XYZ file of C-alpha atoms in Angstrom:
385
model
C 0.000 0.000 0.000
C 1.435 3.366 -0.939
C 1.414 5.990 1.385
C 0.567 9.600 0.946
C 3.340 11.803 2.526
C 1.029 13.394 5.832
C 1.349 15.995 8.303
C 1.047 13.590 11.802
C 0.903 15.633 15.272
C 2.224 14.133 18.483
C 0.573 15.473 21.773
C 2.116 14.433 24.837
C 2.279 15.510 28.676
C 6.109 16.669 29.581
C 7.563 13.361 31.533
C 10.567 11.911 30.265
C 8.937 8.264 30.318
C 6.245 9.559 28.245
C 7.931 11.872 25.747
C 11.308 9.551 25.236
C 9.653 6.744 24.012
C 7.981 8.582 21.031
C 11.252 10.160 19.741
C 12.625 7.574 18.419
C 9.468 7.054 16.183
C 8.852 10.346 15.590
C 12.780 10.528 14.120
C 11.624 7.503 11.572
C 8.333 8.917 10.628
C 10.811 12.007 9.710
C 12.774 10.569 7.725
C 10.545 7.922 5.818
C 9.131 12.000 4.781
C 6.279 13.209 6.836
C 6.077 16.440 8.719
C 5.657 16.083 12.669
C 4.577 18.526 14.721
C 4.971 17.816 18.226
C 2.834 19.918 21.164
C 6.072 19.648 24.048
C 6.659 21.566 27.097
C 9.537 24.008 26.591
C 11.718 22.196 28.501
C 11.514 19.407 26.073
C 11.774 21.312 22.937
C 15.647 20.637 22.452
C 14.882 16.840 22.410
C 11.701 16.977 20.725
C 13.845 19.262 17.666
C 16.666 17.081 17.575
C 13.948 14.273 16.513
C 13.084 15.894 13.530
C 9.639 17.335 14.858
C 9.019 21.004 15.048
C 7.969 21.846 18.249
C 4.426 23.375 19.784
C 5.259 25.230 22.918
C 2.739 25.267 25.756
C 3.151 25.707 29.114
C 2.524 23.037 31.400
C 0.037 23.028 34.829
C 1.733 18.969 35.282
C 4.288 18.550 38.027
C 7.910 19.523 36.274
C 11.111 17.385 36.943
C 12.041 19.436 40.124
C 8.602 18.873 41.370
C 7.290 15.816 43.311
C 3.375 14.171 41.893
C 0.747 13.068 44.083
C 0.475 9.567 45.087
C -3.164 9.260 45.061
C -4.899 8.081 42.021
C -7.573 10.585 42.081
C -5.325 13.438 42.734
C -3.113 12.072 39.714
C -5.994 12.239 37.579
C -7.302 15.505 38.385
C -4.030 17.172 37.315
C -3.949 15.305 33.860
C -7.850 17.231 33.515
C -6.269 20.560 34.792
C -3.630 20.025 31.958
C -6.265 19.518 29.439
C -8.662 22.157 30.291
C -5.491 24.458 30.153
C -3.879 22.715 26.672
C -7.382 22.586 24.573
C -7.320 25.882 23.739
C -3.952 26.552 22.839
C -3.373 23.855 21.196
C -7.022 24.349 18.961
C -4.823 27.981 18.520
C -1.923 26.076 17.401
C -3.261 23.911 14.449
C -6.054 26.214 13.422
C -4.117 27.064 10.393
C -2.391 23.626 10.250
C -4.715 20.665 10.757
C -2.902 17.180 11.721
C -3.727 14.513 9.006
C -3.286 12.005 12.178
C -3.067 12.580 16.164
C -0.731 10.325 17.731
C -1.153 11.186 21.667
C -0.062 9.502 25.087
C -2.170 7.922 27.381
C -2.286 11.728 29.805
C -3.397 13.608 26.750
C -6.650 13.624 27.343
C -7.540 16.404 24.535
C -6.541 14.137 21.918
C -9.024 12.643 21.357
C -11.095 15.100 21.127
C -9.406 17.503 19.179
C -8.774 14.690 16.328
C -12.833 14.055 16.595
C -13.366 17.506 16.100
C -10.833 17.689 13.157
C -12.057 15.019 11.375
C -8.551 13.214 11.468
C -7.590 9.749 13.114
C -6.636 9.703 16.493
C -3.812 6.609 17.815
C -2.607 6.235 21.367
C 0.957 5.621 21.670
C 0.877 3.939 25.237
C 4.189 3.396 27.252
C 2.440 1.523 29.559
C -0.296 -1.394 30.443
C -3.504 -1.293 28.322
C -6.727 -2.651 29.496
C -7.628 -6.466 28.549
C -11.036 -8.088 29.023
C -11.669 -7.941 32.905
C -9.805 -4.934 33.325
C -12.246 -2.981 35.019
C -13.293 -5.726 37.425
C -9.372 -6.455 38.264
C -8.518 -2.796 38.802
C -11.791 -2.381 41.424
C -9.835 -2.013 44.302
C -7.943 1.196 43.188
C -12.101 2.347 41.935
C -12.422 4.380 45.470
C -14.832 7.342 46.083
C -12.582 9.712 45.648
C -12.130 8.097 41.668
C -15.799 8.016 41.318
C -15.938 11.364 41.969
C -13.319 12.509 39.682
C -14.858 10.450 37.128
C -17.989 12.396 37.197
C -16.183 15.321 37.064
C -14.525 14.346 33.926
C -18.024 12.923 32.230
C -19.098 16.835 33.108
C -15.977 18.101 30.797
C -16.378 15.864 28.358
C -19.884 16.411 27.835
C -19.659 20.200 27.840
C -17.078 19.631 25.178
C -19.145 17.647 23.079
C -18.185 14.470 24.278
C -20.065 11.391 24.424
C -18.101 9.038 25.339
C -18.085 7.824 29.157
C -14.790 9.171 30.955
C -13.403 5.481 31.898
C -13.759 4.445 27.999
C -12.449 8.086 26.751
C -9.332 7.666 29.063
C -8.398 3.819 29.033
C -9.951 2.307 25.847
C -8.929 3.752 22.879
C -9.613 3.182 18.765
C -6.272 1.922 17.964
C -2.987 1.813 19.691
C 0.587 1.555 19.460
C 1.828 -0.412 22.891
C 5.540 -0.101 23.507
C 6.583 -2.419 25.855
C 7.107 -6.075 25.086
C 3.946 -8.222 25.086
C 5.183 -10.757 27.498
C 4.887 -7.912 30.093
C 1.554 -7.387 29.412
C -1.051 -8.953 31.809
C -3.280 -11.282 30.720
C -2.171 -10.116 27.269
C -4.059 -13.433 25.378
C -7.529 -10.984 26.644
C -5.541 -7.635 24.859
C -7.643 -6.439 21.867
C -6.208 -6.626 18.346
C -6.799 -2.938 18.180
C -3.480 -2.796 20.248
C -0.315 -3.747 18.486
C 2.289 -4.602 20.929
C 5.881 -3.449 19.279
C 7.696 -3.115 22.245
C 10.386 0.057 23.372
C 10.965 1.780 20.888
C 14.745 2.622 21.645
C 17.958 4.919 19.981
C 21.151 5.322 21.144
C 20.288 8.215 23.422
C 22.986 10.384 22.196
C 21.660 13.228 23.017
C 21.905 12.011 26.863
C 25.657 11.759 26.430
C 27.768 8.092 26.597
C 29.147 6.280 29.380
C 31.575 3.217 30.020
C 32.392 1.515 33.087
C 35.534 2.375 34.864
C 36.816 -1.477 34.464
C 35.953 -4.730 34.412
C 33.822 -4.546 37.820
C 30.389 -5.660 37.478
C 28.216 -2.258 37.556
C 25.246 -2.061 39.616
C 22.835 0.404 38.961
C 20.511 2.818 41.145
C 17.968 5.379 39.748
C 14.488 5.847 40.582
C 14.213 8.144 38.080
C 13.395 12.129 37.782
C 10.302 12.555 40.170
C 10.564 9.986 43.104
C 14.225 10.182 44.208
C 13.996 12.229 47.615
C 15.167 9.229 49.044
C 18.452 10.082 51.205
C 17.879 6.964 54.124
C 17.951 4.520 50.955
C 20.909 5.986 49.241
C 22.723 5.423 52.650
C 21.566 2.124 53.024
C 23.251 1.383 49.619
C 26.645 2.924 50.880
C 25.730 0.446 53.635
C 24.947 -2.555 51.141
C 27.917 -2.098 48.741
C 30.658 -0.756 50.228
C 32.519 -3.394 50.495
C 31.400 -5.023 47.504
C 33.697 -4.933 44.582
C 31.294 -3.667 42.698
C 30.919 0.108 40.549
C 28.040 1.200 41.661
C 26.074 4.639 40.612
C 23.406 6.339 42.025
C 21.200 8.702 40.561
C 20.584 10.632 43.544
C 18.185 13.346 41.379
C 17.837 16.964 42.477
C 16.095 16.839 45.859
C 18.820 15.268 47.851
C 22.067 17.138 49.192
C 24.819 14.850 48.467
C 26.080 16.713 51.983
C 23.725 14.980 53.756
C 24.070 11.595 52.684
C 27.914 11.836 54.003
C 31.066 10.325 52.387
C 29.981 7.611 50.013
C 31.952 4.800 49.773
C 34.756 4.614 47.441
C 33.067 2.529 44.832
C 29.818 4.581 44.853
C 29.599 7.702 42.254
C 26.620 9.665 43.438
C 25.044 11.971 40.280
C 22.316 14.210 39.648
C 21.335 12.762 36.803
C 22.518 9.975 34.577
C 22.452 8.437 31.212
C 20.443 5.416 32.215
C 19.992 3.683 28.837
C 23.470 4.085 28.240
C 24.625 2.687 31.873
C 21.638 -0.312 31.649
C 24.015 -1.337 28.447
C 26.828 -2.723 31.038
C 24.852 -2.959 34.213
C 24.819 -6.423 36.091
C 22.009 -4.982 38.251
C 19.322 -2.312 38.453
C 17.534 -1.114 41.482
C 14.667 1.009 40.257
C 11.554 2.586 41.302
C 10.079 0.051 38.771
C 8.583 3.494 36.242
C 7.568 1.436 32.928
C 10.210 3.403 31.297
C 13.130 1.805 32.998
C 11.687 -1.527 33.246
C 11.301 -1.479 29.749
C 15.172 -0.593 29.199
C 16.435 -3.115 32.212
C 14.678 -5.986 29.783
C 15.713 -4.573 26.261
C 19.449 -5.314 28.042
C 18.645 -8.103 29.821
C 19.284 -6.679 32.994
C 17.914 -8.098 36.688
C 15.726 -5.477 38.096
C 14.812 -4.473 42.324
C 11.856 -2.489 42.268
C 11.321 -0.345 44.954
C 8.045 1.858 43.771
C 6.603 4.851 45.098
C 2.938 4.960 43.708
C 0.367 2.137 42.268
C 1.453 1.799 39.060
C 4.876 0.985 39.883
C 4.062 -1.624 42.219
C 2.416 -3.581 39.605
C 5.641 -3.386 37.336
C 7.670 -4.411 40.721
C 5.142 -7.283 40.985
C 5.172 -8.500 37.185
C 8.942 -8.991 37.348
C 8.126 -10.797 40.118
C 6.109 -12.584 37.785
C 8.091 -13.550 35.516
C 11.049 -14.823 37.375
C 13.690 -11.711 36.799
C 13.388 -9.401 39.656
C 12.051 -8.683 43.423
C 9.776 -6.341 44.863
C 10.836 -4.521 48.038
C 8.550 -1.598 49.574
C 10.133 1.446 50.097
C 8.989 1.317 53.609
C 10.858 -1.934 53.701
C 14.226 -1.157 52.724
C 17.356 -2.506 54.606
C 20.689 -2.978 53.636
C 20.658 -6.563 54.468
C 17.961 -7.099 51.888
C 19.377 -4.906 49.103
C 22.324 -6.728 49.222
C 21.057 -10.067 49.404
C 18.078 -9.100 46.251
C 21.236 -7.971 44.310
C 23.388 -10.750 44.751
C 20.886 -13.647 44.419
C 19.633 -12.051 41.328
C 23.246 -11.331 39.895
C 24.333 -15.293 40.350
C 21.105 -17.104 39.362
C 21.366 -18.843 35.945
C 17.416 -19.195 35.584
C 17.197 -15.148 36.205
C 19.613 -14.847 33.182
C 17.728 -17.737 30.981
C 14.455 -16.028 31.217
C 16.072 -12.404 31.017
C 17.461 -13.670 27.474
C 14.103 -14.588 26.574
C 12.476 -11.640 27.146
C 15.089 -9.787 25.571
C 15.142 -12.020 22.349
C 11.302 -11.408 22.770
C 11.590 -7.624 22.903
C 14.330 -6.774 19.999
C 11.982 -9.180 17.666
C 8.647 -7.451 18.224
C 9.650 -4.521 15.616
C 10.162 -1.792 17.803
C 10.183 1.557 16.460
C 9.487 0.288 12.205
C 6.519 -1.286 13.798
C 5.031 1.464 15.627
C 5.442 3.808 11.930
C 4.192 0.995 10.018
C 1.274 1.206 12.278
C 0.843 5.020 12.603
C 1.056 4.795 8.735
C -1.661 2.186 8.925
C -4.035 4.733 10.396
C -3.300 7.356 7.657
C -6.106 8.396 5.444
């Protein structure tokens, strides 16, 4: 089938494990000859440009890198409807002129789909995360408290006034088509998954724009990031100089930018504490990663076959701790739970156990066949009118 050279817009929130996944599709959708515009937060227009995309600025009401989210569910989702009553308007601004021919949009842009509605244009979700299966509803019951019900009205209210018919749980978690980018295996009950979701898994580059990285020698490397927005952590960090010390190990902690290295005290001489650090790049040589279990870096431990601890801070995280539970190629332990005696035993058992490494190989021979980003632009260019 021959396809028409399109304009395709990409409307994201501004999280770096929502807009780094889409890059490295937006980068082939460039260069296969379409135009991408891409609505970004300016503090992700560098990125976004270096893609290939040409940015649409708009200031964000979301929670920034230097700022902390919510736990709650329902306080989680009332700031993703504060972003969109905000964005809707600029963003109808933005492409007055310059219709999309396509929406491509992440699960927290929640005026996708119905700006593509009212444009008359397709509309695919680009998910970085779980999608729903049949049962979904029933399994996720328990996180279904008051305070979600009430939210949820409050969203059928928006909708509605915006022309909206569709009920606020099916507007938000069951869309008309879908890209899914992490590997299908990963999935829950993924033989209940709709065809309407095509599972490519991460869609991964080389990251150069984050900078390279090699070990220091032939030391195994272990690895320790909870990411950008849940690493005001300074009693685990010293637990790990407590864990490791003495191990002849490299070991490097992404400390992130709430914690004063001051007060963490001298690290040990094989810890490197950082602000930030190139995680993809680092997961390429690591022998294990203790992570707050964000889909993102799960998603990159596997690619590299990589043993993961996840130590989450909200829901969502503890169900990506618990599925490598699952599957046999990491361990859970609750932040609340955290000892150095059991960080150093979860890395160790994890590091030596053959059967961790045989199934990490098969996820990871899993992942790098499942198409990745050609797959996802074979299926955004599915979608094209």
């Amino acid at each position: 089938m021959e396809i028409s050279l399109s304009h395709i817009a990409f409307l994201n929130i501004p999280g770096h494990g929502h807009v780094n996944p889409t890059l490295p599709v937006v980068t082939e959708l460039v260069n296969r000859g379409h135009r991408v515009s891409y609505a970004v937060d300016p503090g992700f227009v560098d990125i976004v440009r270096q893609a290939g995309a040409t940015p649409v600025v708009y200031p964000t009401t979301l929670p920034t890198d230097d700022q902390e989210w919510p736990a709650g569910m329902a306080a989680a989702m009332h700031l993703f409807l504060t972003e969109a009553k905000a964005v809707l308007p600029v963003l109808e601004a933005a492409f007055a002129d310059d219709r999309p021919d396509i929406v491509v949009y992440d699960i927290g842009a929640w005026t996708a789909r119905l700006l593509a509605d009212r444009w008359g244009v397709p509309a695919i979700q680009f998910s970085p995360t779980f999608v729903a299966y049949e049962g979904w509803e029933d399994d996720m019951g328990d996180l279904i408290d008051d305070e979600v019900r009430a939210f949820y009205a409050e969203l059928d209210e928006w909708l509605a006034a915006e022309g909206v018919s569709i009920p606020a749980q099916t507007y938000v978690s069951h869309p008309d088509r879908a890209v899914v980018s992490i590997a299908r295996s990963f999935q829950p009950h993924s033989e209940s998954v709709h065809p309407k979701y095509t599972f490519v898994g991460p869609c991964l580059d080389d990251r150069a724009f984050q900078g390279a990285w090699e070990p220091a020698d032939d030391r195994p490397v272990l690895l320790v990031s909870f990411g950008s927005a849940y690493t005001n952590e300074p009693a685990i960090y010293r637990r790990c100089f407590e864990a490791f010390g003495d191990l002849d190990w490299q070991v490097v902690i992404n400390i992130g930018k709430f914690v004063d290295p001051a007060e963490l005290g001298e690290p040990p001489a094989n810890v490197e504490l950082h602000r930030w650090v190139p995680q993809l790049a680092i997961l390429a040589h690591a022998k294990v990663f203790i992570t707050h279990s964000g889909m993102g870096g799960s998603m990159e431990g596997l690619y590299h076959g990589v043993p993961m601890i996840g130590v989450p801070a909200i829901g969502e995280q503890v169900m990506n701790a618990m599925r490598l539970v699952d599957l046999g190629v990491g361990k859970h332990i609750p932040r609340d739970e955290v000892t150095a005696e059991g960080l150093r035993s979860a890395v160790l058992e994890l590091a030596d156990d053959p059967a961790v490494a045989e199934r990490l190989a098969a996820i990871k021979a899993e992942i790098r066949s499942a198409g990745g980003t050609p797959a996802a632009a074979d299926v955004i260019e599915s979608e094209l009118k």
